[in-house]
XYZ file of C-alpha atoms in Angstrom:
758
model
C -14.325 -5.039 21.732
C -17.094 -3.515 19.745
C -18.049 -6.262 17.293
C -20.664 -4.396 15.329
C -18.729 -1.263 14.865
C -15.679 -3.317 13.890
C -17.519 -4.934 11.174
C -18.888 -1.695 9.638
C -15.613 0.226 10.021
C -13.850 -2.851 8.628
C -11.043 -2.816 11.086
C -9.713 -6.035 12.542
C -5.876 -5.532 13.066
C -5.052 -3.245 10.168
C -6.265 -1.493 7.042
C -5.586 1.117 4.243
C -7.939 3.870 4.647
C -8.452 4.985 1.180
C -9.763 8.485 1.338
C -8.842 11.764 -0.320
C -8.632 15.404 1.011
C -11.212 17.302 -0.734
C -9.136 20.317 -1.906
C -12.324 22.263 -2.310
C -13.362 21.951 1.318
C -17.109 22.577 0.795
C -17.615 23.999 4.347
C -15.121 26.684 4.023
C -16.667 30.236 3.743
C -15.092 32.790 1.543
C -13.257 35.305 3.921
C -14.253 38.295 1.615
C -17.817 38.029 2.600
C -17.544 38.992 6.145
C -19.862 41.826 7.358
C -19.996 43.550 10.707
C -23.131 42.621 12.807
C -25.211 45.715 13.234
C -25.442 47.122 16.803
C -28.043 45.777 18.913
C -30.401 47.869 21.124
C -29.720 47.355 25.014
C -31.204 44.247 26.272
C -31.553 42.434 23.100
C -28.231 40.711 23.016
C -28.589 36.909 22.245
C -32.210 37.608 21.553
C -33.077 37.672 25.318
C -36.325 39.519 24.796
C -37.502 36.367 22.674
C -38.915 38.729 19.940
C -36.073 38.597 17.409
C -36.530 36.184 14.559
C -33.790 34.442 12.753
C -34.254 36.596 9.699
C -33.741 39.699 11.649
C -30.572 38.829 13.426
C -28.342 40.492 10.751
C -25.067 38.665 9.707
C -24.821 36.324 12.555
C -21.106 35.469 13.212
C -20.134 37.813 10.433
C -21.530 35.703 7.549
C -24.695 36.512 5.402
C -27.708 34.135 5.803
C -27.627 31.360 3.239
C -30.899 30.419 1.660
C -31.314 26.730 2.079
C -32.841 26.134 -1.315
C -31.504 24.599 -4.406
C -34.162 23.656 -7.098
C -31.723 21.533 -9.141
C -30.903 19.456 -6.028
C -34.469 18.693 -5.407
C -35.238 17.977 -9.081
C -32.319 15.691 -9.247
C -33.219 13.423 -6.163
C -36.872 13.488 -6.767
C -36.227 12.074 -10.151
C -33.781 9.262 -8.873
C -36.275 8.244 -6.136
C -33.776 7.585 -3.399
C -36.240 8.817 -0.856
C -39.107 6.478 -0.123
C -42.560 7.745 -1.318
C -44.284 10.128 0.883
C -41.081 11.101 2.862
C -39.682 13.783 0.613
C -41.024 16.761 2.740
C -39.345 15.143 5.878
C -36.214 14.604 3.982
C -35.867 18.158 3.098
C -37.009 19.609 6.119
C -34.427 17.539 7.990
C -31.626 18.768 5.701
C -32.660 22.372 6.604
C -32.183 21.772 10.168
C -28.895 22.100 11.987
C -27.067 18.776 12.533
C -26.943 17.751 16.224
C -23.799 17.815 17.997
C -22.357 14.265 18.408
C -19.781 12.966 20.861
C -18.155 9.486 20.993
C -16.241 8.326 24.046
C -12.857 6.966 22.944
C -9.691 5.402 24.504
C -9.318 2.311 26.609
C -12.564 0.665 27.240
C -12.376 0.729 31.140
C -11.529 4.475 30.924
C -14.405 5.109 28.605
C -16.858 3.465 30.871
C -15.869 5.634 33.791
C -16.286 8.889 31.602
C -19.630 7.517 30.458
C -20.733 6.850 34.161
C -19.586 10.449 34.932
C -21.580 11.926 31.922
C -24.750 9.947 32.739
C -24.732 10.288 36.627
C -23.427 13.822 36.871
C -23.701 16.151 33.825
C -26.889 14.422 32.266
C -28.632 14.172 35.380
C -28.168 17.775 36.286
C -29.869 18.747 33.001
C -32.828 16.448 33.508
C -35.132 19.198 35.091
C -33.450 22.212 33.680
C -35.610 24.911 31.965
C -34.076 27.869 29.890
C -36.593 30.713 28.906
C -39.489 28.658 30.032
C -38.545 25.668 27.904
C -37.383 22.351 29.239
C -33.779 21.541 27.952
C -33.444 18.399 25.901
C -31.142 15.867 27.557
C -28.433 14.291 25.308
C -29.449 10.852 23.956
C -27.386 7.845 23.089
C -27.311 6.681 19.521
C -29.527 3.829 19.424
C -27.310 1.897 16.909
C -23.913 2.474 18.445
C -22.840 -0.235 21.032
C -22.616 0.200 24.869
C -23.866 3.731 24.717
C -20.400 5.172 23.922
C -21.953 7.650 21.445
C -24.383 10.596 22.130
C -26.057 13.550 20.269
C -27.605 16.648 21.578
C -29.585 19.602 19.948
C -28.133 22.129 22.586
C -27.163 25.257 20.633
C -24.320 27.721 21.659
C -26.831 30.374 22.416
C -28.590 28.142 25.031
C -25.208 27.014 26.388
C -24.616 30.602 27.343
C -27.674 31.076 29.299
C -27.355 28.492 32.022
C -24.629 27.952 34.425
C -25.151 24.136 34.337
C -25.196 24.091 30.668
C -21.922 26.255 30.565
C -20.315 23.765 32.938
C -21.301 20.787 30.658
C -19.993 22.507 27.693
C -16.582 23.289 29.490
C -16.386 19.561 30.474
C -16.896 18.594 26.696
C -14.211 20.987 25.476
C -11.651 19.836 28.154
C -12.343 16.107 27.499
C -11.953 16.531 23.778
C -8.154 16.851 24.430
C -8.322 13.644 26.215
C -11.019 11.052 25.351
C -14.085 12.648 23.667
C -14.187 12.513 19.842
C -16.485 15.372 18.609
C -16.710 13.620 15.157
C -15.572 16.574 13.142
C -11.831 16.688 12.773
C -9.767 14.212 10.562
C -9.055 11.064 12.360
C -12.317 9.981 13.870
C -12.600 6.825 11.811
C -8.880 6.016 12.329
C -9.048 6.339 16.122
C -12.061 3.788 15.964
C -9.690 1.407 14.240
C -6.964 1.931 16.817
C -9.380 1.339 19.721
C -10.434 -2.051 18.199
C -6.673 -3.040 18.073
C -6.386 -2.175 21.918
C -9.678 -3.781 22.952
C -7.670 -5.576 25.719
C -5.682 -2.913 27.572
C -3.435 -5.618 29.255
C -1.852 -6.367 25.833
C 0.733 -3.671 25.145
C 1.453 -4.787 21.593
C -1.562 -6.213 19.943
C -1.085 -8.012 16.668
C -1.759 -5.994 13.682
C -1.379 -2.235 12.932
C -3.104 0.702 11.205
C -1.643 2.656 8.419
C -3.448 6.023 8.012
C -2.852 7.920 4.838
C -3.880 11.440 3.667
C -2.855 13.135 0.533
C -2.971 16.515 2.320
C 0.145 17.116 4.327
C -1.429 19.490 6.858
C -4.357 17.062 7.279
C -1.740 14.410 8.106
C -0.715 16.326 11.154
C -4.253 16.784 12.403
C -4.411 13.019 11.903
C -1.237 12.602 14.012
C -2.857 14.901 16.698
C -6.015 12.672 16.911
C -4.153 9.398 16.942
C -1.621 10.466 19.580
C -4.447 10.856 22.189
C -4.760 7.020 22.090
C -1.018 6.413 22.647
C -0.733 3.433 20.258
C 2.625 1.888 19.061
C 0.586 0.336 16.290
C -0.202 3.229 14.219
C 1.649 4.988 11.273
C 0.326 8.163 9.342
C 1.647 8.284 5.783
C 1.337 11.080 3.054
C 0.320 9.629 -0.518
C -2.006 9.846 -3.246
C -4.467 7.178 -2.426
C -5.015 6.096 -6.153
C -1.427 5.217 -6.502
C -0.329 4.383 -2.812
C 2.795 2.163 -3.044
C 2.786 -1.492 -2.698
C 4.727 -2.458 0.567
C 6.751 -5.282 1.338
C 7.642 -7.080 4.616
C 10.220 -9.627 5.627
C 8.821 -13.099 6.527
C 11.382 -15.408 7.795
C 14.053 -13.918 5.398
C 11.811 -13.666 2.433
C 10.538 -10.464 1.037
C 6.776 -10.755 0.596
C 4.117 -8.372 -0.597
C 1.941 -6.790 2.242
C -1.814 -7.182 1.669
C -4.295 -5.834 4.087
C -7.022 -7.645 5.938
C -9.263 -4.731 6.353
C -9.217 -1.540 4.125
C -11.411 1.513 4.878
C -11.766 3.448 1.564
C -13.428 6.715 2.673
C -13.211 8.618 -0.638
C -13.451 12.283 -1.379
C -16.953 13.260 -2.410
C -19.242 16.013 -3.396
C -20.446 16.062 0.288
C -24.249 16.604 -0.274
C -25.002 14.463 2.656
C -23.335 17.228 4.796
C -25.708 20.101 3.945
C -26.910 20.237 7.499
C -23.330 21.398 8.731
C -21.721 22.548 5.519
C -24.469 24.997 4.450
C -22.419 26.319 1.506
C -23.141 23.122 -0.297
C -26.731 24.527 -0.617
C -25.799 27.158 -3.209
C -22.660 25.427 -4.641
C -24.465 22.016 -5.365
C -24.299 20.745 -8.965
C -24.062 17.418 -10.522
C -20.744 18.424 -12.032
C -18.953 17.846 -8.614
C -20.110 14.256 -8.907
C -19.100 13.740 -12.488
C -15.669 15.076 -11.813
C -15.018 13.017 -8.861
C -16.341 9.566 -10.112
C -13.074 8.604 -11.923
C -10.986 9.494 -8.859
C -13.272 7.408 -6.630
C -13.175 4.560 -8.746
C -9.325 4.659 -8.980
C -9.032 4.708 -5.260
C -11.393 1.817 -4.700
C -9.522 -0.156 -7.355
C -6.120 0.512 -5.737
C -7.714 -0.558 -2.347
C -8.970 -3.804 -3.952
C -5.692 -4.607 -5.400
C -3.996 -4.358 -1.913
C -6.657 -6.253 -0.022
C -5.938 -9.940 1.020
C -8.043 -12.702 -0.278
C -10.807 -13.148 2.304
C -10.417 -9.603 3.490
C -12.936 -6.711 3.717
C -12.924 -3.342 2.275
C -15.579 -0.697 3.284
C -16.222 1.943 0.526
C -17.844 4.986 1.991
C -19.006 8.404 1.055
C -21.017 11.343 2.526
C -22.729 11.782 -0.690
C -26.269 10.586 -1.567
C -25.593 10.475 -5.365
C -25.623 7.047 -7.071
C -22.827 8.411 -9.565
C -20.529 8.566 -6.717
C -22.024 5.399 -4.811
C -23.633 2.597 -6.546
C -21.944 3.550 -9.942
C -18.470 3.082 -8.504
C -19.358 -0.231 -6.659
C -20.973 -1.592 -10.017
C -17.892 -0.542 -12.024
C -15.573 -2.077 -9.501
C -17.507 -5.272 -9.305
C -17.694 -5.610 -12.938
C -14.088 -5.211 -13.686
C -13.135 -7.674 -10.813
C -14.857 -10.509 -12.714
C -15.915 -12.209 -9.539
C -12.978 -11.457 -7.425
C -15.087 -9.121 -5.358
C -18.510 -9.478 -3.916
C -20.946 -7.226 -1.821
C -21.155 -8.589 1.739
C -24.655 -8.574 3.374
C -24.226 -6.508 6.582
C -27.838 -5.831 7.132
C -27.814 -7.416 10.419
C -24.501 -6.058 11.849
C -25.726 -2.845 13.240
C -29.163 -3.330 15.032
C -30.909 -0.097 15.409
C -29.314 1.681 12.519
C -31.881 2.640 9.893
C -30.895 2.547 6.289
C -32.180 2.238 2.545
C -30.974 -0.629 0.322
C -28.709 0.542 -2.607
C -30.618 1.274 -5.969
C -30.005 -0.745 -9.190
C -31.174 1.877 -11.741
C -30.299 5.431 -11.913
C -29.691 8.123 -14.605
C -27.004 10.861 -15.114
C -27.662 14.493 -15.390
C -25.468 17.314 -16.536
C -25.182 20.617 -14.453
C -27.518 22.207 -16.963
C -30.287 19.481 -16.259
C -29.947 17.259 -19.277
C -30.708 13.631 -18.441
C -29.105 10.512 -19.972
C -30.231 6.948 -19.221
C -27.553 5.127 -21.077
C -23.936 5.726 -22.318
C -25.289 5.475 -25.966
C -27.248 8.551 -25.485
C -24.358 10.846 -24.491
C -23.115 12.901 -27.423
C -19.434 12.769 -28.444
C -18.889 16.164 -27.103
C -19.723 14.971 -23.586
C -17.593 11.838 -23.412
C -14.909 13.532 -21.431
C -17.350 14.565 -18.709
C -19.727 11.527 -18.590
C -18.038 8.109 -18.768
C -19.499 4.706 -19.355
C -18.858 3.445 -15.668
C -21.410 6.094 -14.450
C -24.244 4.067 -15.659
C -25.889 0.808 -14.305
C -24.671 -2.381 -16.140
C -26.838 -3.062 -19.222
C -26.841 -6.908 -18.767
C -29.739 -7.450 -16.315
C -28.549 -10.721 -15.091
C -24.993 -9.434 -14.191
C -26.575 -6.359 -12.607
C -28.949 -8.662 -10.399
C -25.919 -10.797 -9.485
C -23.991 -7.687 -8.061
C -26.614 -7.442 -5.368
C -26.359 -3.598 -5.321
C -29.189 -3.678 -2.741
C -26.585 -4.831 -0.141
C -25.248 -1.277 -0.186
C -26.444 1.042 2.600
C -27.691 4.550 2.146
C -28.424 6.523 5.282
C -30.917 9.210 4.998
C -30.888 12.286 7.254
C -34.570 12.275 8.410
C -34.538 8.697 9.524
C -32.387 8.994 12.527
C -31.512 12.872 12.728
C -28.203 12.303 10.995
C -26.308 13.488 7.958
C -26.468 11.532 4.683
C -23.986 8.642 4.078
C -23.418 5.768 1.674
C -21.530 2.472 2.692
C -20.731 -0.731 0.785
C -18.830 -3.626 2.286
C -16.755 -5.646 -0.335
C -15.165 -9.170 0.290
C -12.345 -10.256 -2.027
C -12.679 -13.866 -3.072
C -9.704 -14.028 -5.404
C -6.828 -11.926 -6.877
C -8.166 -9.204 -9.192
C -8.106 -10.373 -12.881
C -5.028 -8.274 -13.861
C -3.063 -9.687 -10.708
C -3.602 -13.208 -11.549
C 0.005 -13.703 -11.986
C 1.697 -12.680 -8.724
C 4.341 -10.158 -9.032
C 7.747 -11.595 -8.833
C 9.789 -10.358 -5.713
C 13.432 -10.821 -5.249
C 13.795 -13.158 -2.188
C 15.574 -16.229 -1.065
C 12.769 -18.391 -1.843
C 9.564 -17.569 -3.769
C 6.531 -18.951 -2.124
C 2.965 -18.204 -2.017
C 1.895 -15.768 0.618
C -0.553 -16.560 3.355
C -3.092 -13.856 3.209
C -3.537 -14.089 6.913
C 0.108 -13.195 7.561
C -0.701 -9.372 7.197
C -2.963 -8.035 10.096
C -3.128 -4.449 8.886
C -5.487 -1.467 8.531
C -4.798 1.677 6.255
C -6.179 5.024 5.862
C -5.355 7.043 2.795
C -6.353 10.102 0.719
C -5.433 10.992 -2.827
C -5.602 13.172 -5.888
C -6.619 12.415 -9.330
C -4.232 10.569 -11.629
C -4.087 10.104 -15.222
C -7.009 7.718 -16.225
C -5.240 6.309 -19.281
C -2.129 5.553 -17.257
C -4.181 3.639 -14.831
C -6.214 1.751 -17.526
C -2.695 0.734 -19.135
C -1.431 -0.457 -15.701
C -4.417 -2.786 -15.307
C -4.429 -4.147 -18.864
C -0.716 -5.019 -18.612
C -0.827 -6.167 -15.094
C 1.814 -3.787 -14.214
C -0.096 -2.394 -11.199
C 2.102 -4.308 -8.755
C 5.400 -4.201 -10.764
C 6.769 -1.422 -8.183
C 6.899 -4.237 -5.626
C 9.299 -6.179 -7.702
C 11.351 -2.963 -8.449
C 11.545 -1.657 -5.082
C 12.517 -4.887 -3.278
C 15.841 -4.299 -5.072
C 16.498 -1.622 -2.643
C 15.422 -3.513 0.398
C 18.807 -4.799 1.241
C 20.401 -1.387 0.883
C 17.792 -0.069 3.324
C 18.643 -2.658 5.971
C 22.368 -2.139 5.959
C 22.077 1.544 6.930
C 21.943 0.378 10.633
C 18.279 0.726 10.913
C 17.915 4.336 9.660
C 14.662 4.779 7.861
C 14.747 8.079 6.106
C 12.152 9.713 3.838
C 12.285 8.696 0.150
C 14.852 10.421 -2.087
C 13.460 13.361 -3.933
C 14.339 11.662 -7.250
C 11.832 8.839 -6.720
C 9.113 10.878 -5.030
C 8.193 14.524 -5.087
C 7.790 15.543 -1.463
C 5.280 18.189 -0.182
C 5.061 19.818 3.004
C 7.572 19.679 5.815
C 10.678 17.562 5.787
C 10.541 14.664 8.197
C 13.222 13.509 10.415
C 14.491 9.899 9.929
C 13.359 7.038 11.991
C 16.567 5.404 13.616
C 16.320 2.202 15.396
C 18.611 1.678 18.441
C 21.344 -0.877 17.765
C 21.491 -3.913 19.963
C 25.060 -2.984 21.134
C 24.238 0.770 21.812
C 25.563 1.829 25.378
C 22.521 3.752 25.826
C 20.271 1.058 26.809
C 21.944 -0.979 29.451
C 21.486 1.838 31.998
C 17.865 2.153 31.332
C 17.414 -1.613 31.331
C 18.967 -1.777 34.812
C 17.455 1.208 36.356
C 13.873 0.133 35.712
C 14.633 -3.711 35.775
C 13.104 -4.254 32.464
C 11.726 -7.646 31.772
C 13.877 -9.829 29.482
C 10.947 -10.112 26.968
C 11.118 -6.342 26.478
C 11.351 -5.726 22.751
C 14.358 -3.511 22.602
C 14.696 -3.883 18.809
C 11.622 -1.768 18.582
C 13.202 1.289 20.082
C 14.019 4.125 17.805
C 14.967 7.908 17.739
C 14.291 10.481 15.308
C 17.860 11.799 14.987
C 21.173 10.453 13.482
C 23.305 13.001 15.016
C 24.084 14.394 18.656
C 22.496 13.094 21.875
C 19.365 11.107 21.634
C 16.689 13.120 23.561
C 13.750 11.094 23.178
C 13.147 7.460 22.551
C 10.106 6.073 20.760
C 8.630 2.687 20.372
C 6.777 0.761 17.539
C 5.328 -2.670 17.189
C 7.437 -5.283 15.785
C 5.103 -5.317 12.644
C 5.540 -1.572 12.023
C 9.367 -1.944 12.475
C 9.158 -4.582 9.695
C 7.294 -2.188 7.386
C 9.592 0.755 8.212
C 12.876 -1.159 7.620
C 11.567 -2.631 4.272
C 9.832 0.412 2.648
C 11.571 3.762 3.656
C 12.776 4.289 0.035
C 9.142 4.584 -1.229
C 7.155 5.696 1.641
C 6.716 9.129 3.138
C 6.075 8.597 6.898
C 4.703 11.567 8.779
C 4.656 9.916 12.167
C 4.805 6.559 13.915
C 5.510 5.376 17.457
C 4.925 6.528 20.880
C 7.361 8.207 23.213
C 8.449 6.126 26.006
C 11.496 7.921 27.526
C 12.819 11.554 27.435
C 16.422 12.493 28.230
C 16.875 14.393 31.678
C 20.074 16.352 31.237
C 21.251 15.616 34.778
C 20.001 12.247 34.610
C 23.249 10.633 35.133
C 23.171 11.874 38.833
C 20.165 9.394 39.214
C 21.789 6.500 37.595
C 19.646 6.888 34.486
C 19.840 9.576 31.827
C 16.065 8.952 30.779
C 12.928 9.508 32.508
C 9.687 7.889 31.830
C 7.145 9.572 29.361
C 3.414 9.580 29.970
C 2.488 9.170 26.497
C 3.993 5.611 26.400
C 3.516 4.379 29.873
C 0.609 2.002 29.215
C 2.896 0.271 26.608
C 5.872 0.297 28.701
C 4.467 -0.510 32.186
C 4.037 -4.327 31.756
C 7.925 -4.643 31.235
C 8.915 -2.626 34.217
C 9.644 -4.417 37.496
C 11.265 -1.731 39.623
C 10.488 1.705 40.879
C 6.786 1.069 40.928
C 4.792 2.761 43.763
C 1.028 1.543 44.194
C -1.062 4.373 45.279
C -4.747 4.862 46.531
C -7.402 6.821 44.895
C -6.774 9.616 47.549
C -3.026 9.493 46.611
C -3.960 9.937 42.984
C -6.069 12.958 43.943
C -3.133 14.356 45.881
C -0.710 13.821 43.287
C -2.783 15.264 40.422
C -3.976 18.512 42.388
C -0.736 19.367 44.037
C 2.509 20.194 42.195
C 4.892 18.824 44.744
C 3.264 16.839 47.539
C 5.505 15.707 50.150
C 5.870 12.008 51.097
C 3.998 12.467 54.415
C 0.953 13.624 52.374
C 0.578 10.121 50.880
C -1.019 7.151 52.331
C 0.994 5.077 54.747
C 1.156 2.399 52.147
C 2.570 4.617 49.384
C 4.916 6.397 51.897
C 6.522 3.078 52.980
C 7.294 2.343 49.281
C 8.641 5.733 48.078
C 10.861 6.535 51.085
C 13.144 3.653 50.258
C 13.494 4.466 46.640
C 16.412 6.484 45.185
C 15.938 9.759 43.299
C 14.576 9.601 39.815
C 11.732 8.771 37.555
C 8.956 6.297 38.964
C 5.701 4.546 38.118
C 2.628 5.443 39.954
C 0.169 2.570 39.732
C -3.542 2.640 41.010
C -5.464 -0.659 40.979
C -9.390 -0.744 41.558
C -10.364 -1.966 45.059
C -12.624 -4.809 44.571
C -14.140 -4.455 48.098
C -15.036 -0.881 47.529
C -17.407 -0.545 44.580
C -17.706 3.297 44.965
C -14.067 3.968 44.004
C -12.640 4.294 40.548
C -13.197 0.917 38.631
C -10.370 1.231 36.050
C -6.534 0.924 36.598
C -4.460 4.116 36.058
C -0.698 4.334 35.421
C 1.157 7.507 35.875
C 4.672 8.806 35.420
C 6.418 10.565 38.327
C 9.471 11.859 39.745
C 11.066 10.890 43.391
C 12.780 13.874 44.636
C 14.742 14.200 47.978
C 11.398 14.692 50.199
C 8.663 15.147 47.539
C 7.141 13.452 44.621
C 5.295 14.578 41.550
C 3.613 13.423 38.548
C 4.741 14.096 34.795
C 1.271 14.291 33.250
C 0.074 16.933 30.890
C -2.692 19.119 32.077
C -5.335 17.920 30.054
C -4.797 14.373 31.165
C -4.622 15.367 34.735
C -8.184 16.975 34.495
C -9.303 13.804 32.804
C -8.441 11.496 35.492
C -9.765 13.885 38.140
C -13.187 13.908 36.335
C -13.086 10.048 36.037
C -12.781 10.138 39.878
C -15.944 12.137 40.188
C -14.079 15.502 40.948
C -15.163 18.838 39.550
C -12.356 20.927 38.441
C -12.943 24.586 39.444
C -9.870 26.379 38.551
C -6.067 26.559 39.085
C -3.610 28.462 41.233
C -0.747 28.384 38.881
C 1.847 29.944 41.301
C 1.170 27.405 43.860
C 0.718 24.689 41.224
C -2.557 23.625 42.534
C -5.547 22.495 40.800
C -8.910 23.518 42.576
C -11.647 20.870 42.719
C -14.861 20.670 44.670
C -13.180 18.654 47.429
C -10.094 20.934 47.946
C -12.370 24.139 48.146
C -14.748 22.294 50.554
C -11.730 21.300 52.732
C -8.929 23.703 52.055
C -5.495 22.590 53.094
C -3.320 25.332 54.829
C 0.127 25.829 53.301
C 3.033 24.945 55.548
C 5.871 27.251 55.590
C 8.329 24.376 56.388
C 6.755 22.510 53.262
C 7.420 25.538 51.032
C 10.953 25.957 52.356
C 11.786 22.297 51.960
C 10.548 22.229 48.397
C 12.941 25.083 47.493
C 15.785 23.495 48.958
C 15.261 20.066 47.350
C 17.888 19.749 44.670
C 15.958 16.969 43.179
C 12.801 18.620 42.843
C 11.936 18.152 39.092
C 11.373 21.918 38.623
C 15.156 22.335 39.477
C 16.114 19.460 37.233
C 17.562 20.770 34.008
C 15.894 19.106 30.905
C 12.730 18.110 32.936
C 9.295 19.576 31.788
C 7.088 18.041 34.623
C 3.635 19.231 33.809
C 3.575 20.552 30.347
C 2.108 18.500 27.599
C 4.917 16.508 26.172
C 5.777 17.488 22.521
C 5.037 14.977 19.881
C 6.864 14.615 16.384
C-alpha cells in the first residue's frame, strides 16, 4: 500500500472522481497552421553539426514557433503575489522550459518492484557513463516525494534518443511497457489507475472491499479511460458517462433496504484554464486570459458542490486543478466552505507527502477582467459585469469567518520548485450533512433506517459540462438536490425483475451521446452454462457465481465477465439512470469446439489473477525457464518443459489450463513475484494465451532483452535465444501440424492476440 499517495489522491476503497472534460483542449494545435519544414543541407539533419540554433530550425514538426511571452499573464500573477518574493525570474524561466518526461510504474506491487529492479539495474545503469555529442547524458531521477521510487522523471529529448543506440533501446522499452505497466502520466486515467492500485494493494485478495466509479462527460474520453483501467484487470472499476455537476445519486440494496450510496472518498479533478500546464501545452501562452477562469468558476463550484453532497460523513474529498489562479482554486474552496455552514472543513495534509514542496493557499486575492481591470470586492463590480463576475469569486468579507476557513491548508505547487507543472490541491473532510440535506431524502424501502456512512466503500471519477446556475441554486434552497434518489427507487424493483438485465437508461429519461452500449446481463443461478465450467475447473464452493455477467441477451454467450459483489449491487439498482460505459473483467471466452474438451469456455488472461484463487484443477506449476519457453515459443512440446512441469501436463486432458510460477525462496536471483498465465494443453504441445505486450512485459521482468520476432515460426527473439539458438526439429514441426488440438487449429481460439475488451 502507498499510504502517502492514498491520502493525497483521496482513495480508500472508492470515490467519485468529479472532473470535467475540457472541450476547448488547450493543448490542441490548429490543423490549418501546418507548414512544410524547409529542406536542410546535407549533414545538418537533426542539427548534427551543432551549429543550428532553435530559432533557425524552421517549423519543427510542421508547427510555427510559439513565443513564450504573455504580458497580461505576468502582470496578473505578479499582482496576486502567489510566487515568493525574489523567485519570479525562476518561476518564469521554469515555465519556458519543456516539462520533463515522467513515468510511473503501475500494477500489482510485486510486479512493479520487478520492473523497477529492471529499470535501475539494467537501463539506468547503462546510461550512467553515456555521452552524446560530448555531453554526459542525465540519468532519470526518482521523484523525491513519491513513495518507493515508483515514479521517475527525465529530461531526455526525442532528438537525443535518436543519437544513441542505448537511448533508443531505453526508449523502446518505455514505449513497449506503456502498454502493460508504465503510466506516462499524459492520457486520461492516470489518477483513476492509482485509485485502483490502492484497492489491490494485496494481490492475494481477488475481490477487495470497495470499488471505483470513474466518470467523464466526454464519451470518447470514457473509452480512453477504459483502456487505461483495463491494464490493471480489476473487477472493482466502473466507467460511466455523465455531467459531473448533476451526476445521479445512486442507491444500493442493504439487507433488503434501498439506501442511498455515499462515497468515502471523492476525487474532484475539475476542468480548468490549465495555466499550470504551459510547459507542455504551449498554446496556453498566447491564448491565456482571465476570461477562461471567470467562465469556469461557476462550473467548478457546481461540480465540487455535487461531490460534497454525495460524500459520506467522515469522508474526504480532494479538489484539484492544474491552474494557479485563485479564482479557480481558493475562491471555489471558500465558497464551498461558506455555504456548507460547517459541514465541511479543510484538512491539514502538510505532513502527508514528505519531500513535496508546496506553497500554502492564499486568503486575499483580486479579480481581473480580460482587459486588465481589477476589482477587490463584489461591491466594486458594475452592473454590466455581474453576469461575468460573481460574488463567489472574491474572498469572504468577514475576516473571522475567513480565518476560520484555514485556506492556508490548501497546497499550490509551483513549477520551479521541483521541475514540475503547476497544480492546486485541497483536501476537504465532511463533518455533517450539507445544510440543504439536513432532512435525509425519503427512500421507498421495507424499513427506513439511518445509513451507516461506512457501509459504502467507493471511489468515483467524473467529468461534466456547465448546467444552469439558477436551477442549481433552486435545488439547494428547496433541498431537492437528492430528490431523484426517492424518485428513481420506484423503478428499482422493476429493474431487478428483469432477470439481472442491466441495460442503458431509456432515452426519455436521459439523452445519450456517443455509442450505444450493450446491456449487462447477470448469469441466472440455474443457467445450464455454468455447471460444466464449474466441474472442468473444479471451482471452489466460495466462487461468487452470481457476479458473472455477459453483454448480450440473445444468442450464444461468447464471453463471460465478472464484477465484485458491490458493483453488482450498483448495477442492479441503478441501471435506469446510469449510463455505464464499461465494467467487469473478462474471465472466460467461448471456444466453438469446446464441447470436445468437456468445457465450452477457455480461461481469459485478462481475469486470471481474479479467477485463479477459486480454481482447483488444471493447474500446472512451472519454473522460470518454463515461463521463458512458453512466452518465446508458439507451441513448445511437452518435452521442452522441465521434468516437473512435464509430469503434470502429460496426464491432463486437452483444453484450457493455468500455468503458475511461484518464486523460489532458495534462489534469490530468480524472479521474485508470482506469475499466472492462461494456456492450452494440446495433444503433444502446450501454449500460452497471453497478449503480445504482456508476453514482452513478463520477459523483461525476468531480465531478458527482447530483440525481435519471427512471426512465421511464432518465436520471440531474446538475448538468451540468440546466444544459444535452438535448432528446429522436423519431427516437431510435423507433429505440431498434425495436432488436432493445437490452439491454432481450434475454431474460436485466438491464442496470441490481445483479447478484445468491451
